[in-house]
Short mmCIF file of C-alpha atoms in Angstrom, two decimals:
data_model
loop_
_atom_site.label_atom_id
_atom_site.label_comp_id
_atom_site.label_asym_id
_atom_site.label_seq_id
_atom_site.Cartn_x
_atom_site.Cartn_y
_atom_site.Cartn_z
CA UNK A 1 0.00 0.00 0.00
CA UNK A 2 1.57 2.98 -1.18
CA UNK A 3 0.78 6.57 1.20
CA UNK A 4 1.13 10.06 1.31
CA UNK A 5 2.02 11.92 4.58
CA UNK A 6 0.90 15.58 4.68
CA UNK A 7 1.22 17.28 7.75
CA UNK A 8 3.27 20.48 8.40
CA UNK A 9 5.83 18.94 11.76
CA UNK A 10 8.54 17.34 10.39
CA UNK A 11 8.72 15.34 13.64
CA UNK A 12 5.28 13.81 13.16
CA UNK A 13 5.80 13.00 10.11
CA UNK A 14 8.80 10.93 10.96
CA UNK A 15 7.66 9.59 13.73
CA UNK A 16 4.49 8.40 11.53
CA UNK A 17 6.80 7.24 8.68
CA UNK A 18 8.48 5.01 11.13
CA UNK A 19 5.66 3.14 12.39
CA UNK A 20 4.07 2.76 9.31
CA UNK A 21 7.40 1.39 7.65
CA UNK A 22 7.19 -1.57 10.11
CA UNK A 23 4.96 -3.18 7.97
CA UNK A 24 6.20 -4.30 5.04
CA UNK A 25 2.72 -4.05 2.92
CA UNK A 26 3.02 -0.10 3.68
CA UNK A 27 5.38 1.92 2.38
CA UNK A 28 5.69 5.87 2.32
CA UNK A 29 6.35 6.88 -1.06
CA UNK A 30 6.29 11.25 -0.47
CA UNK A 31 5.50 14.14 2.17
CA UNK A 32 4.00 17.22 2.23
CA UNK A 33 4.39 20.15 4.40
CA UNK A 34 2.30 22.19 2.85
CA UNK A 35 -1.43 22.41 0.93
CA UNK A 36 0.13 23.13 -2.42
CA UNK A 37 3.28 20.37 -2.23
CA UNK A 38 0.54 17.65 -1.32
CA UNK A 39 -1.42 18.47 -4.15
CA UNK A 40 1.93 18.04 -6.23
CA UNK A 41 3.00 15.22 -4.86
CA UNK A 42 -0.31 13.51 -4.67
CA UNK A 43 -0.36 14.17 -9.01
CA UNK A 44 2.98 12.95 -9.14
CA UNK A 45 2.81 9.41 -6.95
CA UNK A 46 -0.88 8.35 -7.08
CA UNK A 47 -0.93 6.90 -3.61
CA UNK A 48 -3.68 4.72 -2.21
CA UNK A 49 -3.79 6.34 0.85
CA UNK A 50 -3.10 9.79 1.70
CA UNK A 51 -2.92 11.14 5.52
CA UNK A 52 -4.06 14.40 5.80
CA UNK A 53 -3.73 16.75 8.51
CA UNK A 54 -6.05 19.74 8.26
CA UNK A 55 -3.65 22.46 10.08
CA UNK A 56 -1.27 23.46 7.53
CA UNK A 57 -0.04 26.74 5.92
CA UNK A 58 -0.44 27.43 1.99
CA UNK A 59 -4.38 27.34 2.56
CA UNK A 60 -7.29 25.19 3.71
CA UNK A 61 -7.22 21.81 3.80
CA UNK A 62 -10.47 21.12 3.59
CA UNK A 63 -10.32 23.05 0.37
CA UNK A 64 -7.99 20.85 -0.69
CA UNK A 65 -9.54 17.83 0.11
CA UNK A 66 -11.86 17.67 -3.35
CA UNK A 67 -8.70 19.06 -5.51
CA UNK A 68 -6.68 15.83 -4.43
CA UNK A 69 -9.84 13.19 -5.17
CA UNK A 70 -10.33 15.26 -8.52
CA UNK A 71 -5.97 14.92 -9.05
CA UNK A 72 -6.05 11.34 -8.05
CA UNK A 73 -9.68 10.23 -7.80
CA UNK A 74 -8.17 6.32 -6.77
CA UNK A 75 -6.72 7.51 -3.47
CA UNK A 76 -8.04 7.31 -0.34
CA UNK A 77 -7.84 10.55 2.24
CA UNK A 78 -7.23 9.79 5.55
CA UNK A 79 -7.60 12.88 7.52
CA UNK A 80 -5.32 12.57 10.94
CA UNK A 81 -5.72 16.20 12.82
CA UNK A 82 -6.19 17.26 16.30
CA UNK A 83 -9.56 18.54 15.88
CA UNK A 84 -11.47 16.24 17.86
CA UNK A 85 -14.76 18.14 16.37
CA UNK A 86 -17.67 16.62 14.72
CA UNK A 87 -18.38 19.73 12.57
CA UNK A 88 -14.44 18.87 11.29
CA UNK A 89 -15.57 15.61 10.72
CA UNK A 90 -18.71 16.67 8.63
CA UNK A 91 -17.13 18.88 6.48
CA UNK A 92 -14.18 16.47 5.33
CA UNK A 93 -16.55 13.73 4.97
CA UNK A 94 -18.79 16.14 2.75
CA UNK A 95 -15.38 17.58 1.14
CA UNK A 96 -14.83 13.85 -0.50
CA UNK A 97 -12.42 12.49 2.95
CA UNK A 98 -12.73 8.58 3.54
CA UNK A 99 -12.08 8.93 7.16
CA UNK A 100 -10.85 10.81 10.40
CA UNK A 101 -9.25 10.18 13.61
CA UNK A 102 -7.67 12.19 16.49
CA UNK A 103 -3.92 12.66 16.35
CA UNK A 104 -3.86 11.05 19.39
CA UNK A 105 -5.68 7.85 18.90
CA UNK A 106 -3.15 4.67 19.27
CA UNK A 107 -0.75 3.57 16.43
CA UNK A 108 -3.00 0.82 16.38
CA UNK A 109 -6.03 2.92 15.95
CA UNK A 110 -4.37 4.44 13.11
CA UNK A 111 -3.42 1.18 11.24
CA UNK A 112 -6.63 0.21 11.51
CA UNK A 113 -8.00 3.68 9.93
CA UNK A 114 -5.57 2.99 6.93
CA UNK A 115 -6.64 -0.16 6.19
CA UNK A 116 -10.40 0.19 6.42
CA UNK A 117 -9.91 3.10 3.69
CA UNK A 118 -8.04 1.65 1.45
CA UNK A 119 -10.84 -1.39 1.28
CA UNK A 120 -13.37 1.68 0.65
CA UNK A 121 -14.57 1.93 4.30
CA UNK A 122 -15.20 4.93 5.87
CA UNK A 123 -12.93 5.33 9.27
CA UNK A 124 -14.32 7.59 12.32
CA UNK A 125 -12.36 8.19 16.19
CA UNK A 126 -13.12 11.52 17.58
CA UNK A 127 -11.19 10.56 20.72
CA UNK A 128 -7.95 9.02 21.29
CA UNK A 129 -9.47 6.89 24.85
CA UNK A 130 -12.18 5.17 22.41
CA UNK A 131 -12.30 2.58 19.37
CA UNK A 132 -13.24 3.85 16.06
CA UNK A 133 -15.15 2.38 14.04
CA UNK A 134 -15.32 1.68 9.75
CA UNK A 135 -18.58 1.50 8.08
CA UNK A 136 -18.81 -0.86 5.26
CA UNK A 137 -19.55 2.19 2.27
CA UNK A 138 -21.78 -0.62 0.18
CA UNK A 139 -24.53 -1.17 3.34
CA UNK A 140 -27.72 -0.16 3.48
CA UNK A 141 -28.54 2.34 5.75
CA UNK A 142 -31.99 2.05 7.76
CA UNK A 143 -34.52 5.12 7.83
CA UNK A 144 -33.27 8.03 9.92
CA UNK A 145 -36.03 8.01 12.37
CA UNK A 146 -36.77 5.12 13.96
CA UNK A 147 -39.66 3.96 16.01
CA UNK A 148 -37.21 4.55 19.15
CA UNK A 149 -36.42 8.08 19.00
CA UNK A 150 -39.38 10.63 19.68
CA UNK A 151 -38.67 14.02 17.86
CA UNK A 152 -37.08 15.82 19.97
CA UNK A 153 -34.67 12.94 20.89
CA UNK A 154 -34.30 12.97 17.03
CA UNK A 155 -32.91 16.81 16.80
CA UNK A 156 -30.83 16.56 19.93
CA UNK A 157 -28.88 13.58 18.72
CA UNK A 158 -28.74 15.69 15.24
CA UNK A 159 -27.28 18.70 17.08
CA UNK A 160 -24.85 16.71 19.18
CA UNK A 161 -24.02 14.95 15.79
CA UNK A 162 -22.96 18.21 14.12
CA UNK A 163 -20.72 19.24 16.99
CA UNK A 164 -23.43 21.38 19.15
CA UNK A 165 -22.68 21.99 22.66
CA UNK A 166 -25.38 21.62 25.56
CA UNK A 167 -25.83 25.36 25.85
CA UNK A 168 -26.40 25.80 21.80
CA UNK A 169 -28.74 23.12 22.01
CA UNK A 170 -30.77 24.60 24.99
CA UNK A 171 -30.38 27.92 23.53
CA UNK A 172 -31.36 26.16 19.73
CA UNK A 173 -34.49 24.13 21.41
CA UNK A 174 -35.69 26.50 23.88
CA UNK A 175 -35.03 24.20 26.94
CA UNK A 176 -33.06 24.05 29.55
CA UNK A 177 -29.08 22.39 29.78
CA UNK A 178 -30.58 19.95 32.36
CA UNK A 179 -33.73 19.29 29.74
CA UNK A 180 -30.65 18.74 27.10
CA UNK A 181 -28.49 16.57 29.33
CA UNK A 182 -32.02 14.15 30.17
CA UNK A 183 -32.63 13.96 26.62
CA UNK A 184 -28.69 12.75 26.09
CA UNK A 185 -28.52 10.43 28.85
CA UNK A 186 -32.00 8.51 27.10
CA UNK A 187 -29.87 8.30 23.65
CA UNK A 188 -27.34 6.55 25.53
CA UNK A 189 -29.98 4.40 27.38
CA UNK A 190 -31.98 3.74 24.10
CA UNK A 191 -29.63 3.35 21.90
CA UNK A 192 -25.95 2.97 23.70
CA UNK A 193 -24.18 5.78 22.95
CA UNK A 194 -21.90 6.54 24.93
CA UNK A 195 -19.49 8.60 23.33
CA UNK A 196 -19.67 11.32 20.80
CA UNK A 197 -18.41 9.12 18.13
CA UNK A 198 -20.70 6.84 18.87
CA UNK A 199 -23.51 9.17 18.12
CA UNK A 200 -21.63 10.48 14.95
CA UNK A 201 -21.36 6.76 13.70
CA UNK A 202 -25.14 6.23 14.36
CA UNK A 203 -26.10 9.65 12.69
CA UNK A 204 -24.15 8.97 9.83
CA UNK A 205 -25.22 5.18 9.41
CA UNK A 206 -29.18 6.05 9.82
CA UNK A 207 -28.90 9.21 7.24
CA UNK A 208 -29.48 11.64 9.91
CA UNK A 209 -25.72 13.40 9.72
CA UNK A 210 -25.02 13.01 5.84
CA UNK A 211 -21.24 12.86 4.64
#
C-alpha cells in the first residue's frame, strides 16, 4: 500500500513514517508540508492512501480535500488532525475524505483507519481513549427516524451529531441544559451511545448526519 504523509511537523511525520514502515505491505512513497506540495506530490505518486492533517499553511485543507480526489480520484484521504470536532468531521466527509481520527488515537487505531480506507470503508475516532469504528460504504442504511427516537430525541442527537454543545442546544431548542443533558442520557440508554463518536457513527449510518 503505497501513502502520502501531509502534515506540516517534520517530527510527526517521521515519527508516523516510522511506524508505518514496520509493515512491510506499507510503504511511504512522499510528504507534504504544505497544501500546495501535497497536491503536487499527490499528481505525481498516485498513492492509495493519503494522511491528511487539516492544520497546515499554503491554505485550507479542507479546500484541498476535493482538488486531491479530482488529481487522483483512486486515493483514499485519511484525515489525521487534532480537531477532535464533529463539525471537522462533517465537512471532510462532505469535502470527499474517507475517514478521520484524532492525532492522538493509538498507532493501532491508526493502522486500523488505513486499512479500512483503502478497502473503501469509511474510518471515524473523535477521541484518542475510544475505538473507532469503519462502516462498510456498500450497506444499506436504515430510515433516519426510527420507532425509538421521539422528535425531539431525534434533533438533539442531530445537534450533538454536528458538533453542538449543551448550551447551543438549549439555547437552539428552547429548553433548559438539564432538559438537554435528560434527553442525552436517554440516547445513551436507548440506543448505547456513549461517546460522541458513537452518536456520529449512528447519525451517519441512519442518514441523519449526511457525509
Amino acid at each position: 500500500m503505497r501513502i502520502l504523509l501531509a502534515d506540516d511537523h517534520a517530527l510527526f511525520r517521521s515519527s508516523l513514517r516510522l511506524h508505518l514502515e514496520t509493515h512491510p505491505e506499507l510503504e511511504v512513497v512522499a510528504e507534504a508540508a504544505d497544501c500546495e506540495s501535497v497536491l503536487q506530490h499527490a499528481r505525481r505518486t498516485q498513492p492509495d492512501v493519503i494522511l491528511l492533517d487539516l492544520a497546515m499553511p499554503g491554505g485550507d485543507a479542507l479546500d484541498v480535500i476535493p482538488r486531491l480526489r479530482e488529481a487522483c480520484p483512486a486515493s483514499r484521504i485519511l484525515v489525521v488532525t487534532a480537531f477532535a470536532s464533529p463539525t471537522y468531521l462533517r465537512r471532510s466527509l462532505s469535502a470527499g475524505a474517507s475517514g478521520y481520527v484524532c492525532k492522538a488515537t493509538s498507532p493501532e487505531q491508526l493502522l486500523a483507519a488505513v486499512r479500512a480506507v483503502r478497502e473503501g470503508k469509511t474510518y471515524i475516532s473523535l477521541s484518542e481513549t475510544e475505538s473507532g469504528a469503519a462502516l462498510g460504504t456498500g450497506s444499506t442504511r436504515v430510515p433516519a427516524v426510527g420507532p425509538e427516537l421521539s422528535g425531539r430525541e431525534r434533533q438533539v442527537l442531530e445537534l450533538i451529531a454536528y458538533g453542538h454543545t449543551y448550551k447551543e442546544i438549549a439555547s437552539e431548542l428552547g429548553v433548559s441544559i438539564k432538559t438537554v443533558e435528560t434527553y442525552r442520557s436517554r440516547l445513551s440508554e436507548k440506543l448505547g451511545l456513549r461517546s460522541r463518536s458513537d452518536i456520529v457513527r449512528y447519525a451517519l449510518d441512519h442518514n441523519i448526519l449526511r457525509a
